[in-house]
mmCIF file of C-alpha atoms in Angstrom:
data_model
loop_
_atom_site.group_PDB
_atom_site.id
_atom_site.type_symbol
_atom_site.label_atom_id
_atom_site.label_comp_id
_atom_site.label_asym_id
_atom_site.label_seq_id
_atom_site.Cartn_x
_atom_site.Cartn_y
_atom_site.Cartn_z
ATOM 1 C CA MET A 1 -20.976 -10.813 -10.183
ATOM 2 C CA PRO A 2 -17.499 -11.778 -11.176
ATOM 3 C CA ILE A 3 -16.237 -11.350 -14.676
ATOM 4 C CA ILE A 4 -13.662 -14.076 -14.910
ATOM 5 C CA ASN A 5 -13.349 -17.219 -13.033
ATOM 6 C CA ILE A 6 -9.276 -17.621 -11.800
ATOM 7 C CA ASN A 7 -8.209 -19.827 -9.147
ATOM 8 C CA ILE A 8 -8.166 -18.893 -6.067
ATOM 9 C CA LYS A 9 -3.857 -19.716 -5.260
ATOM 10 C CA TYR A 10 -2.857 -16.927 -8.016
ATOM 11 C CA ARG A 11 -4.944 -14.313 -5.651
ATOM 12 C CA ASN A 12 -1.748 -12.742 -4.216
ATOM 13 C CA ILE A 13 0.075 -12.222 -7.697
ATOM 14 C CA ILE A 14 -2.752 -10.451 -9.021
ATOM 15 C CA PHE A 15 -3.544 -8.075 -6.458
ATOM 16 C CA ALA A 16 0.674 -7.308 -6.606
ATOM 17 C CA PHE A 17 0.117 -6.557 -10.239
ATOM 18 C CA PHE A 18 -2.960 -4.614 -9.961
ATOM 19 C CA MET A 19 -1.696 -2.511 -7.675
ATOM 20 C CA ALA A 20 1.917 -2.407 -8.940
ATOM 21 C CA LEU A 21 0.221 -1.268 -12.219
ATOM 22 C CA SER A 22 -1.962 1.424 -10.234
ATOM 23 C CA MET A 23 0.800 2.772 -8.118
ATOM 24 C CA SER A 24 3.313 3.027 -10.774
ATOM 25 C CA VAL A 25 1.334 4.848 -13.326
ATOM 26 C CA PHE A 26 0.369 7.361 -10.733
ATOM 27 C CA ILE A 27 3.961 7.985 -9.290
ATOM 28 C CA THR A 28 5.708 8.401 -12.192
ATOM 29 C CA PHE A 29 3.174 10.505 -14.139
ATOM 30 C CA VAL A 30 3.286 12.889 -11.303
ATOM 31 C CA LEU A 31 7.171 13.002 -11.226
ATOM 32 C CA VAL A 32 7.926 13.003 -14.644
ATOM 33 C CA SER A 33 5.157 15.676 -15.052
ATOM 34 C CA LEU A 34 6.772 17.800 -12.452
ATOM 35 C CA SER A 35 10.356 16.966 -13.631
ATOM 36 C CA THR A 36 10.230 17.442 -17.610
ATOM 37 C CA GLY A 37 6.565 19.278 -18.086
ATOM 38 C CA TYR A 38 4.648 18.273 -20.916
ATOM 39 C CA THR A 39 6.986 18.303 -23.746
ATOM 40 C CA GLU A 40 6.592 16.309 -26.833
ATOM 41 C CA GLU A 41 9.245 13.773 -25.051
ATOM 42 C CA PHE A 42 6.672 13.505 -22.304
ATOM 43 C CA LEU A 43 5.339 9.895 -23.494
ATOM 44 C CA SER A 44 8.505 8.681 -24.223
ATOM 45 C CA GLU A 45 10.033 9.497 -21.013
ATOM 46 C CA TRP A 46 7.210 8.095 -18.910
ATOM 47 C CA PHE A 47 6.653 5.372 -20.745
ATOM 48 C CA LYS A 48 10.598 4.387 -19.975
ATOM 49 C CA THR A 49 10.313 5.245 -16.337
ATOM 50 C CA TRP A 50 6.877 3.865 -16.255
ATOM 51 C CA SER A 51 8.339 0.570 -17.325
ATOM 52 C CA GLN A 52 11.652 0.582 -14.745
ATOM 53 C CA ALA A 53 8.811 1.592 -11.803
ATOM 54 C CA PHE A 54 6.236 -0.827 -12.868
ATOM 55 C CA PHE A 55 9.187 -3.954 -12.340
ATOM 56 C CA CYS A 56 10.538 -2.394 -9.138
ATOM 57 C CA ALA A 57 6.638 -2.359 -7.637
ATOM 58 C CA PHE A 58 5.716 -5.258 -8.876
ATOM 59 C CA PHE A 59 8.011 -7.340 -6.833
ATOM 60 C CA GLY A 60 8.057 -4.809 -3.870
ATOM 61 C CA ALA A 61 3.760 -4.823 -3.477
ATOM 62 C CA TYR A 62 4.337 -8.927 -4.044
ATOM 63 C CA PHE A 63 7.329 -9.366 -0.841
ATOM 64 C CA PHE A 64 7.210 -6.394 1.089
ATOM 65 C CA PRO A 65 3.388 -7.462 2.167
ATOM 66 C CA ILE A 66 4.789 -11.133 3.029
ATOM 67 C CA VAL A 67 7.871 -9.369 5.369
ATOM 68 C CA ILE A 68 5.390 -7.021 6.794
ATOM 69 C CA LYS A 69 3.058 -9.670 7.999
ATOM 70 C CA GLN A 70 5.512 -11.186 9.907
ATOM 71 C CA VAL A 71 6.608 -8.098 11.610
ATOM 72 C CA MET A 72 3.082 -7.264 12.496
ATOM 73 C CA LYS A 73 2.680 -10.777 14.106
ATOM 74 C CA LYS A 74 5.708 -9.858 16.687
ATOM 75 C CA ILE A 75 3.723 -6.543 17.635
ATOM 76 C CA ASN A 76 1.662 -6.934 20.492
ATOM 77 C CA PHE A 77 -1.374 -4.109 20.168
ATOM 78 C CA VAL A 78 -3.265 -3.198 23.074
ATOM 79 C CA GLU A 79 -6.126 -0.841 23.495
ATOM 80 C CA ASN A 80 -5.940 1.367 26.091
ATOM 81 C CA PRO A 81 -9.043 1.021 28.819
ATOM 82 C CA LEU A 82 -11.666 3.186 28.735
ATOM 83 C CA VAL A 83 -11.758 6.070 31.403
ATOM 84 C CA ILE A 84 -14.629 5.633 33.104
ATOM 85 C CA GLU A 85 -16.544 8.838 34.677
ATOM 86 C CA ASP A 86 -16.134 7.358 38.107
ATOM 87 C CA ASP A 87 -12.901 6.309 38.304
ATOM 88 C CA TYR A 88 -11.662 9.509 36.938
ATOM 89 C CA VAL A 89 -13.948 11.322 39.675
ATOM 90 C CA ASN A 90 -12.643 8.652 42.321
ATOM 91 C CA GLU A 91 -8.926 9.885 41.448
ATOM 92 C CA ARG A 92 -9.225 13.099 41.846
ATOM 93 C CA THR A 93 -11.231 12.894 45.109
ATOM 94 C CA LYS A 94 -7.877 10.661 46.668
ATOM 95 C CA ARG A 95 -5.443 13.498 46.378
#
């Protein structure tokens, strides 16, 4: 059951927003924790770092998939055929 109805044209930008938000919060929290520890300046340092990271992450989360999809269209993915036991036995007997 949807909580809110939003026009489908905003789907990519909303997805990018939530992806950037979650990734930037997680990554900056871990990195600031490792670099400064949990001191009294932790929250101010984390918020400063997070706000900068969110700005970069939002544009990355919005534009990178567009570029990556174009690159992926140029790659031909193939699946190796299954090796059937009879073929394997026939190959070994030919040698």
